[in-house]
PDB file of C-alpha atoms in Angstrom:
ATOM      1  CA  MET A   1     132.114  96.507 112.696  1.00 58.00           C
ATOM      2  CA  GLU A   2     134.476  94.852 115.166  1.00 66.00           C
ATOM      3  CA  VAL A   3     136.982  92.174 114.140  1.00 63.00           C
ATOM      4  CA  LYS A   4     135.063  89.433 115.961  1.00 63.00           C
ATOM      5  CA  ASP A   5     131.903  90.390 114.069  1.00 65.00           C
ATOM      6  CA  ILE A   6     133.734  90.309 110.733  1.00 61.00           C
ATOM      7  CA  ILE A   7     135.113  86.838 111.501  1.00 58.00           C
ATOM      8  CA  LYS A   8     131.670  85.643 112.547  1.00 61.00           C
ATOM      9  CA  GLU A   9     130.181  86.962 109.311  1.00 62.00           C
ATOM     10  CA  GLU A  10     132.883  85.316 107.192  1.00 62.00           C
ATOM     11  CA  ASN A  11     132.396  81.977 108.916  1.00 63.00           C
ATOM     12  CA  LYS A  12     128.624  82.035 108.662  1.00 66.00           C
ATOM     13  CA  VAL A  13     127.222  79.081 106.760  1.00 70.00           C
ATOM     14  CA  TYR A  14     124.249  79.735 104.562  1.00 73.00           C
ATOM     15  CA  SER A  15     121.079  77.915 105.539  1.00 80.00           C
ATOM     16  CA  LYS A  16     117.539  77.916 104.253  1.00 86.00           C
ATOM     17  CA  PRO A  17     115.229  80.244 106.202  1.00 91.00           C
ATOM     18  CA  ALA A  18     113.246  78.307 108.790  1.00 90.00           C
ATOM     19  CA  LEU A  19     110.023  79.918 107.545  1.00 92.00           C
ATOM     20  CA  LEU A  20     110.565  78.683 103.991  1.00 92.00           C
ATOM     21  CA  ASP A  21     108.688  75.390 103.878  1.00 92.00           C
ATOM     22  CA  ASP A  22     110.509  72.358 102.524  1.00 90.00           C
ATOM     23  CA  VAL A  23     108.140  71.681  99.624  1.00 90.00           C
ATOM     24  CA  HIS A  24     108.519  71.561  95.857  1.00 90.00           C
ATOM     25  CA  MET A  25     107.662  74.948  94.331  1.00 91.00           C
ATOM     26  CA  HIS A  26     105.318  75.102  91.354  1.00 91.00           C
ATOM     27  CA  TYR A  27     107.126  78.044  89.759  1.00 93.00           C
ATOM     28  CA  CYS A  28     108.883  77.661  86.413  1.00 91.00           C
ATOM     29  CA  PRO A  29     112.695  77.304  86.379  1.00 89.00           C
ATOM     30  CA  GLY A  30     114.342  80.714  86.675  1.00 89.00           C
ATOM     31  CA  CYS A  31     111.227  82.385  88.088  1.00 93.00           C
ATOM     32  CA  SER A  32     111.865  85.325  90.416  1.00 94.00           C
ATOM     33  CA  HIS A  33     109.111  84.369  92.863  1.00 95.00           C
ATOM     34  CA  GLY A  34     111.221  81.782  94.676  1.00 94.00           C
ATOM     35  CA  VAL A  35     113.965  84.296  95.442  1.00 96.00           C
ATOM     36  CA  ILE A  36     111.441  86.867  96.658  1.00 97.00           C
ATOM     37  CA  HIS A  37     109.751  84.296  98.895  1.00 97.00           C
ATOM     38  CA  LYS A  38     113.134  83.475 100.431  1.00 96.00           C
ATOM     39  CA  LEU A  39     113.831  87.138 101.149  1.00 97.00           C
ATOM     40  CA  ILE A  40     110.463  87.651 102.814  1.00 98.00           C
ATOM     41  CA  ALA A  41     111.009  84.562 104.973  1.00 97.00           C
ATOM     42  CA  GLU A  42     114.458  85.813 106.015  1.00 97.00           C
ATOM     43  CA  ILE A  43     113.173  89.280 106.867  1.00 98.00           C
ATOM     44  CA  VAL A  44     110.254  88.045 108.957  1.00 98.00           C
ATOM     45  CA  GLU A  45     112.668  85.839 110.915  1.00 97.00           C
ATOM     46  CA  GLU A  46     115.230  88.602 111.396  1.00 96.00           C
ATOM     47  CA  LEU A  47     112.603  91.076 112.610  1.00 97.00           C
ATOM     48  CA  ASP A  48     111.128  88.410 114.911  1.00 97.00           C
ATOM     49  CA  ILE A  49     107.578  89.050 113.723  1.00 98.00           C
ATOM     50  CA  THR A  50     106.568  85.540 112.660  1.00 97.00           C
ATOM     51  CA  GLU A  51     103.514  85.451 114.922  1.00 97.00           C
ATOM     52  CA  LYS A  52     102.417  88.918 113.804  1.00 97.00           C
ATOM     53  CA  THR A  53     102.881  88.663 110.049  1.00 98.00           C
ATOM     54  CA  VAL A  54      99.933  88.187 107.701  1.00 98.00           C
ATOM     55  CA  GLY A  55     100.319  87.863 103.942  1.00 98.00           C
ATOM     56  CA  VAL A  56      97.510  88.466 101.468  1.00 97.00           C
ATOM     57  CA  SER A  57      97.804  86.704  98.129  1.00 94.00           C
ATOM     58  CA  PRO A  58      95.290  87.184  95.297  1.00 91.00           C
ATOM     59  CA  VAL A  59      95.011  85.285  92.023  1.00 90.00           C
ATOM     60  CA  GLY A  60      98.180  84.985  89.931  1.00 88.00           C
ATOM     61  CA  CYS A  61     101.339  82.911  89.771  1.00 90.00           C
ATOM     62  CA  ALA A  62     101.824  83.419  93.514  1.00 87.00           C
ATOM     63  CA  VAL A  63      98.328  82.245  94.423  1.00 88.00           C
ATOM     64  CA  PHE A  64      99.932  79.319  96.292  1.00 90.00           C
ATOM     65  CA  ALA A  65     102.387  81.473  98.251  1.00 92.00           C
ATOM     66  CA  TYR A  66     100.905  80.100 101.466  1.00 93.00           C
ATOM     67  CA  ASN A  67     102.522  76.761 100.637  1.00 94.00           C
ATOM     68  CA  TYR A  68     106.016  78.213 100.817  1.00 95.00           C
ATOM     69  CA  VAL A  69     106.344  80.939 103.468  1.00 96.00           C
ATOM     70  CA  ASN A  70     105.141  79.724 106.860  1.00 96.00           C
ATOM     71  CA  VAL A  71     103.242  82.750 108.124  1.00 97.00           C
ATOM     72  CA  ASP A  72      99.503  83.395 108.279  1.00 97.00           C
ATOM     73  CA  TRP A  73      97.971  83.937 104.834  1.00 97.00           C
ATOM     74  CA  VAL A  74      94.612  85.101 103.550  1.00 97.00           C
ATOM     75  CA  GLU A  75      93.492  84.485  99.967  1.00 95.00           C
ATOM     76  CA  ALA A  76      91.835  87.404  98.171  1.00 96.00           C
ATOM     77  CA  ALA A  77      89.841  87.676  94.969  1.00 94.00           C
ATOM     78  CA  HIS A  78      91.823  88.844  91.957  1.00 93.00           C
ATOM     79  CA  GLY A  79      92.988  92.427  92.561  1.00 94.00           C
ATOM     80  CA  ARG A  80      91.385  92.778  95.983  1.00 96.00           C
ATOM     81  CA  ALA A  81      94.435  92.117  98.160  1.00 97.00           C
ATOM     82  CA  PRO A  82      94.840  95.762  99.321  1.00 97.00           C
ATOM     83  CA  ALA A  83      91.203  95.869 100.430  1.00 97.00           C
ATOM     84  CA  VAL A  84      91.550  92.626 102.380  1.00 98.00           C
ATOM     85  CA  ALA A  85      94.869  93.805 103.836  1.00 98.00           C
ATOM     86  CA  THR A  86      93.196  97.036 104.921  1.00 98.00           C
ATOM     87  CA  ALA A  87      90.600  95.133 106.935  1.00 98.00           C
ATOM     88  CA  ILE A  88      93.183  92.892 108.604  1.00 98.00           C
ATOM     89  CA  SER A  89      95.470  95.807 109.457  1.00 98.00           C
ATOM     90  CA  ARG A  90      92.648  97.851 110.943  1.00 97.00           C
ATOM     91  CA  LEU A  91      91.095  95.013 112.917  1.00 97.00           C
ATOM     92  CA  TRP A  92      94.405  93.635 114.252  1.00 96.00           C
ATOM     93  CA  GLU A  93      96.593  96.711 114.579  1.00 95.00           C
ATOM     94  CA  ASP A  94      99.544  94.824 116.051  1.00 95.00           C
ATOM     95  CA  ASN A  95      99.916  92.671 112.947  1.00 97.00           C
ATOM     96  CA  VAL A  96     102.319  93.380 110.095  1.00 98.00           C
ATOM     97  CA  VAL A  97     100.309  92.937 106.908  1.00 98.00           C
ATOM     98  CA  PHE A  98     101.653  92.658 103.376  1.00 98.00           C
ATOM     99  CA  THR A  99     100.169  91.964  99.964  1.00 98.00           C
ATOM    100  CA  TYR A 100     101.930  89.943  97.283  1.00 97.00           C
ATOM    101  CA  GLN A 101     100.720  91.039  93.849  1.00 96.00           C
ATOM    102  CA  GLY A 102     101.562  90.717  90.177  1.00 94.00           C
ATOM    103  CA  ASP A 103     101.327  93.388  87.498  1.00 93.00           C
ATOM    104  CA  GLY A 104      97.940  92.299  86.145  1.00 90.00           C
ATOM    105  CA  ASP A 105      96.615  92.180  89.685  1.00 92.00           C
ATOM    106  CA  MET A 106      97.970  95.504  90.919  1.00 93.00           C
ATOM    107  CA  ALA A 107      97.888  97.564  87.721  1.00 92.00           C
ATOM    108  CA  ALA A 108      94.722  96.263  86.038  1.00 93.00           C
ATOM    109  CA  ILE A 109      92.193  94.153  87.890  1.00 93.00           C
ATOM    110  CA  GLY A 110      92.954  95.734  91.254  1.00 94.00           C
ATOM    111  CA  THR A 111      93.890  99.287  90.235  1.00 95.00           C
ATOM    112  CA  ALA A 112      91.091 100.859  92.288  1.00 96.00           C
ATOM    113  CA  GLU A 113      91.847  98.878  95.449  1.00 96.00           C
ATOM    114  CA  THR A 114      95.575  99.512  95.089  1.00 97.00           C
ATOM    115  CA  ILE A 115      95.334 103.256  94.541  1.00 97.00           C
ATOM    116  CA  HIS A 116      92.757 103.956  97.229  1.00 98.00           C
ATOM    117  CA  ALA A 117      94.472 101.832  99.893  1.00 98.00           C
ATOM    118  CA  ALA A 118      97.728 103.659  99.185  1.00 98.00           C
ATOM    119  CA  ASN A 119      95.972 107.027  99.109  1.00 98.00           C
ATOM    120  CA  ARG A 120      94.485 106.342 102.536  1.00 98.00           C
ATOM    121  CA  GLY A 121      97.952 105.494 103.790  1.00 98.00           C
ATOM    122  CA  GLU A 122      96.932 102.079 105.069  1.00 98.00           C
ATOM    123  CA  ASN A 123      99.625 100.619 107.284  1.00 98.00           C
ATOM    124  CA  ILE A 124     100.534  97.775 104.917  1.00 98.00           C
ATOM    125  CA  VAL A 125     103.361  96.655 102.644  1.00 98.00           C
ATOM    126  CA  MET A 126     102.600  96.078  98.965  1.00 98.00           C
ATOM    127  CA  VAL A 127     105.035  93.686  97.300  1.00 98.00           C
ATOM    128  CA  PHE A 128     104.596  94.115  93.562  1.00 97.00           C
ATOM    129  CA  VAL A 129     106.171  91.574  91.196  1.00 97.00           C
ATOM    130  CA  ASN A 130     106.343  93.113  87.715  1.00 97.00           C
ATOM    131  CA  ASN A 131     107.222  90.712  84.905  1.00 96.00           C
ATOM    132  CA  ALA A 132     105.283  92.630  82.236  1.00 95.00           C
ATOM    133  CA  ILE A 133     103.019  89.704  81.351  1.00 95.00           C
ATOM    134  CA  TYR A 134     100.134  87.573  82.609  1.00 92.00           C
ATOM    135  CA  GLY A 135     102.251  84.572  83.525  1.00 87.00           C
ATOM    136  CA  MET A 136      99.678  82.207  85.000  1.00 84.00           C
ATOM    137  CA  THR A 137      97.056  82.333  82.254  1.00 84.00           C
ATOM    138  CA  GLY A 138      99.145  81.918  79.126  1.00 85.00           C
ATOM    139  CA  GLY A 139     101.351  84.945  78.632  1.00 87.00           C
ATOM    140  CA  GLN A 140      98.856  87.626  77.614  1.00 93.00           C
ATOM    141  CA  MET A 141      99.655  91.347  77.502  1.00 95.00           C
ATOM    142  CA  ALA A 142      99.630  93.017  80.912  1.00 95.00           C
ATOM    143  CA  PRO A 143      99.289  96.732  81.745  1.00 95.00           C
ATOM    144  CA  THR A 144     103.072  96.843  82.206  1.00 97.00           C
ATOM    145  CA  THR A 145     103.938  95.102  78.904  1.00 97.00           C
ATOM    146  CA  LEU A 146     106.462  97.214  76.982  1.00 98.00           C
ATOM    147  CA  ILE A 147     105.771  98.876  73.659  1.00 98.00           C
ATOM    148  CA  GLY A 148     106.743  96.411  70.954  1.00 97.00           C
ATOM    149  CA  GLN A 149     106.866  93.470  73.358  1.00 96.00           C
ATOM    150  CA  LYS A 150     105.366  90.276  71.981  1.00 95.00           C
ATOM    151  CA  THR A 151     102.840  88.344  74.058  1.00 95.00           C
ATOM    152  CA  ALA A 152     100.081  85.816  73.394  1.00 94.00           C
ATOM    153  CA  THR A 153      97.631  88.660  72.726  1.00 95.00           C
ATOM    154  CA  THR A 154     100.147  90.986  71.026  1.00 95.00           C
ATOM    155  CA  PRO A 155     101.952  88.538  68.702  1.00 96.00           C
ATOM    156  CA  TYR A 156     103.341  91.409  66.634  1.00 96.00           C
ATOM    157  CA  GLY A 157     104.231  93.537  69.637  1.00 96.00           C
ATOM    158  CA  ARG A 158     102.317  95.995  71.803  1.00 97.00           C
ATOM    159  CA  ARG A 159     101.040  98.973  69.805  1.00 97.00           C
ATOM    160  CA  VAL A 160     100.284 102.346  71.356  1.00 97.00           C
ATOM    161  CA  ASP A 161      97.408 103.063  68.958  1.00 97.00           C
ATOM    162  CA  LEU A 162      95.747  99.741  69.764  1.00 97.00           C
ATOM    163  CA  ASN A 163      96.859  98.856  73.289  1.00 96.00           C
ATOM    164  CA  GLY A 164      97.873 102.153  74.856  1.00 97.00           C
ATOM    165  CA  TYR A 165     100.991 102.841  76.893  1.00 97.00           C
ATOM    166  CA  PRO A 166     102.548 100.706  79.665  1.00 97.00           C
ATOM    167  CA  ILE A 167     101.493 101.788  83.148  1.00 96.00           C
ATOM    168  CA  ALA A 168     104.245 102.620  85.634  1.00 96.00           C
ATOM    169  CA  ILE A 169     101.896 101.974  88.552  1.00 96.00           C
ATOM    170  CA  THR A 170     104.599 102.335  91.208  1.00 97.00           C
ATOM    171  CA  LYS A 171     105.424 105.818  89.955  1.00 96.00           C
ATOM    172  CA  LEU A 172     101.740 106.714  90.223  1.00 97.00           C
ATOM    173  CA  LEU A 173     101.574 105.397  93.777  1.00 98.00           C
ATOM    174  CA  ALA A 174     104.571 107.525  94.752  1.00 98.00           C
ATOM    175  CA  GLU A 175     102.505 110.635  93.962  1.00 98.00           C
ATOM    176  CA  LEU A 176      99.950 109.774  96.638  1.00 98.00           C
ATOM    177  CA  ASP A 177     100.278 111.372 100.064  1.00 97.00           C
ATOM    178  CA  GLY A 178      99.526 108.085 101.829  1.00 98.00           C
ATOM    179  CA  THR A 179     102.660 106.286 100.619  1.00 98.00           C
ATOM    180  CA  CYS A 180     105.715 106.687 102.843  1.00 98.00           C
ATOM    181  CA  TYR A 181     108.166 104.526 100.902  1.00 98.00           C
ATOM    182  CA  VAL A 182     108.109 103.524  97.235  1.00 98.00           C
ATOM    183  CA  THR A 183     110.988 101.695  95.600  1.00 98.00           C
ATOM    184  CA  ARG A 184     111.739  99.596  92.530  1.00 98.00           C
ATOM    185  CA  GLN A 185     114.253  96.748  92.686  1.00 98.00           C
ATOM    186  CA  SER A 186     115.104  93.405  91.028  1.00 98.00           C
ATOM    187  CA  VAL A 187     116.596  90.012  91.895  1.00 97.00           C
ATOM    188  CA  HIS A 188     118.537  89.123  88.732  1.00 96.00           C
ATOM    189  CA  THR A 189     122.029  89.398  90.281  1.00 96.00           C
ATOM    190  CA  PRO A 190     123.459  88.802  93.786  1.00 95.00           C
ATOM    191  CA  GLY A 191     123.913  92.550  94.239  1.00 97.00           C
ATOM    192  CA  ALA A 192     120.323  93.211  93.195  1.00 97.00           C
ATOM    193  CA  VAL A 193     119.089  90.555  95.624  1.00 97.00           C
ATOM    194  CA  ARG A 194     120.885  92.294  98.501  1.00 97.00           C
ATOM    195  CA  LYS A 195     119.332  95.656  97.564  1.00 98.00           C
ATOM    196  CA  THR A 196     115.890  94.117  97.307  1.00 98.00           C
ATOM    197  CA  LYS A 197     116.228  92.512 100.711  1.00 98.00           C
ATOM    198  CA  ALA A 198     117.204  95.856 102.224  1.00 98.00           C
ATOM    199  CA  ALA A 199     114.223  97.522 100.561  1.00 98.00           C
ATOM    200  CA  LEU A 200     111.783  94.853 101.736  1.00 98.00           C
ATOM    201  CA  LYS A 201     113.165  94.985 105.260  1.00 98.00           C
ATOM    202  CA  LYS A 202     112.755  98.747 105.353  1.00 98.00           C
ATOM    203  CA  ALA A 203     109.172  98.409 104.138  1.00 98.00           C
ATOM    204  CA  PHE A 204     108.344  95.886 106.864  1.00 98.00           C
ATOM    205  CA  GLN A 205     109.980  98.113 109.477  1.00 98.00           C
ATOM    206  CA  ASN A 206     107.812 101.009 108.245  1.00 98.00           C
ATOM    207  CA  ALA A 207     104.729  98.862 108.796  1.00 98.00           C
ATOM    208  CA  MET A 208     105.918  97.950 112.288  1.00 97.00           C
ATOM    209  CA  ALA A 209     106.359 101.651 113.020  1.00 97.00           C
ATOM    210  CA  LYS A 210     102.943 102.463 111.484  1.00 97.00           C
ATOM    211  CA  LYS A 211     104.291 104.972 108.992  1.00 97.00           C
ATOM    212  CA  GLY A 212     101.787 104.319 106.199  1.00 97.00           C
ATOM    213  CA  THR A 213     101.876 102.399 102.942  1.00 98.00           C
ATOM    214  CA  SER A 214     105.160 101.046 101.598  1.00 98.00           C
ATOM    215  CA  VAL A 215     105.403  99.756  98.024  1.00 98.00           C
ATOM    216  CA  VAL A 216     108.241  97.523  96.830  1.00 98.00           C
ATOM    217  CA  GLU A 217     108.162  96.819  93.097  1.00 98.00           C
ATOM    218  CA  ILE A 218     110.417  93.979  91.971  1.00 98.00           C
ATOM    219  CA  VAL A 219     111.080  94.002  88.234  1.00 98.00           C
ATOM    220  CA  SER A 220     111.136  90.328  87.322  1.00 97.00           C
ATOM    221  CA  THR A 221     111.375  87.839  84.503  1.00 96.00           C
ATOM    222  CA  CYS A 222     108.920  85.311  83.076  1.00 94.00           C
ATOM    223  CA  SER A 223     111.006  82.800  81.172  1.00 93.00           C
ATOM    224  CA  SER A 224     108.000  80.724  80.118  1.00 92.00           C
ATOM    225  CA  GLY A 225     105.857  83.673  79.058  1.00 92.00           C
ATOM    226  CA  TRP A 226     108.734  85.398  77.301  1.00 94.00           C
ATOM    227  CA  LYS A 227     109.780  82.139  75.583  1.00 93.00           C
ATOM    228  CA  MET A 228     113.385  82.493  76.795  1.00 94.00           C
ATOM    229  CA  THR A 229     115.858  80.620  78.938  1.00 95.00           C
ATOM    230  CA  PRO A 230     116.325  82.039  82.461  1.00 95.00           C
ATOM    231  CA  ASP A 231     119.692  83.527  81.452  1.00 95.00           C
ATOM    232  CA  GLU A 232     118.249  85.097  78.309  1.00 96.00           C
ATOM    233  CA  ALA A 233     115.322  86.471  80.294  1.00 96.00           C
ATOM    234  CA  ASN A 234     117.611  88.137  82.850  1.00 96.00           C
ATOM    235  CA  LYS A 235     119.600  89.804  80.078  1.00 97.00           C
ATOM    236  CA  TRP A 236     116.464  90.905  78.214  1.00 97.00           C
ATOM    237  CA  MET A 237     115.007  92.378  81.390  1.00 97.00           C
ATOM    238  CA  ALA A 238     118.147  94.401  82.124  1.00 97.00           C
ATOM    239  CA  GLU A 239     118.418  95.605  78.538  1.00 97.00           C
ATOM    240  CA  HIS A 240     114.760  96.495  77.965  1.00 97.00           C
ATOM    241  CA  MET A 241     112.635  96.672  81.121  1.00 97.00           C
ATOM    242  CA  PHE A 242     114.985  98.846  83.149  1.00 98.00           C
ATOM    243  CA  GLU A 243     114.629 101.614  80.570  1.00 97.00           C
ATOM    244  CA  LYS A 244     110.909 101.901  81.411  1.00 97.00           C
ATOM    245  CA  TYR A 245     111.158 100.681  85.009  1.00 98.00           C
ATOM    246  CA  PRO A 246     114.562 101.848  86.347  1.00 97.00           C
ATOM    247  CA  PRO A 247     115.575 100.371  89.730  1.00 97.00           C
ATOM    248  CA  GLY A 248     115.996 102.628  92.730  1.00 98.00           C
ATOM    249  CA  ASP A 249     114.041 104.479  95.392  1.00 98.00           C
ATOM    250  CA  ILE A 250     111.239 106.631  94.017  1.00 98.00           C
ATOM    251  CA  LYS A 251     109.990 108.082  97.318  1.00 98.00           C
ATOM    252  CA  ASP A 252     111.196 107.869 100.886  1.00 98.00           C
ATOM    253  CA  ASN A 253     109.345 109.918 103.518  1.00 95.00           C
ATOM    254  CA  ALA A 254     109.878 107.330 106.236  1.00 83.00           C
TER     255      ALA A 254
END
């Protein structure tokens, strides 16, 4: 990097992404969704693909994502985002299509659609927000809920004999031949945010280059569902969730 570029970078003033609509978000204080929305808006701007980007949002906390990131959106039934994204990507091949899914959506209600779209190598990006709980409907146990973790439906903690094991769905998707890039990140620190942005940008670039399915899991918090403050939730996530869902690239064939 040349000196003039370094000076320009140091003097750059932060501004809200133009694609991030100036509206009040419905997310709870400390929720990771707002940060992730900002990153997606920044990436779409930087790649200059605003007119080609289509997001698919199913049911979940992010069901109103279309209110916040000013690109084309399509609503899908719960779990069916990968199927809808498949149709859009195949019909309009020049578009860059991404899904925005939670853990209940991707790893439970939409497991079939998720796995088969990835196995076919559909040219889409799957953004997977994993907070280990059903956040929108009252904090019930999700497929990714940790063993021993308390939720509205596991008040004494998740039990293997009763509830089975947590599903590391991203790890499963990495085993499929159709996925070209599978990574797991977080947004709980500034450094983590930078890594997540780089991962998301790479995934979108893969879609632009038609390299197959990219999956970006973002291990997240749910302060309301976990009954914690945002700071407590970030610490709990780092101390407990990263053991089961460690951040880092899982597969990179791109």
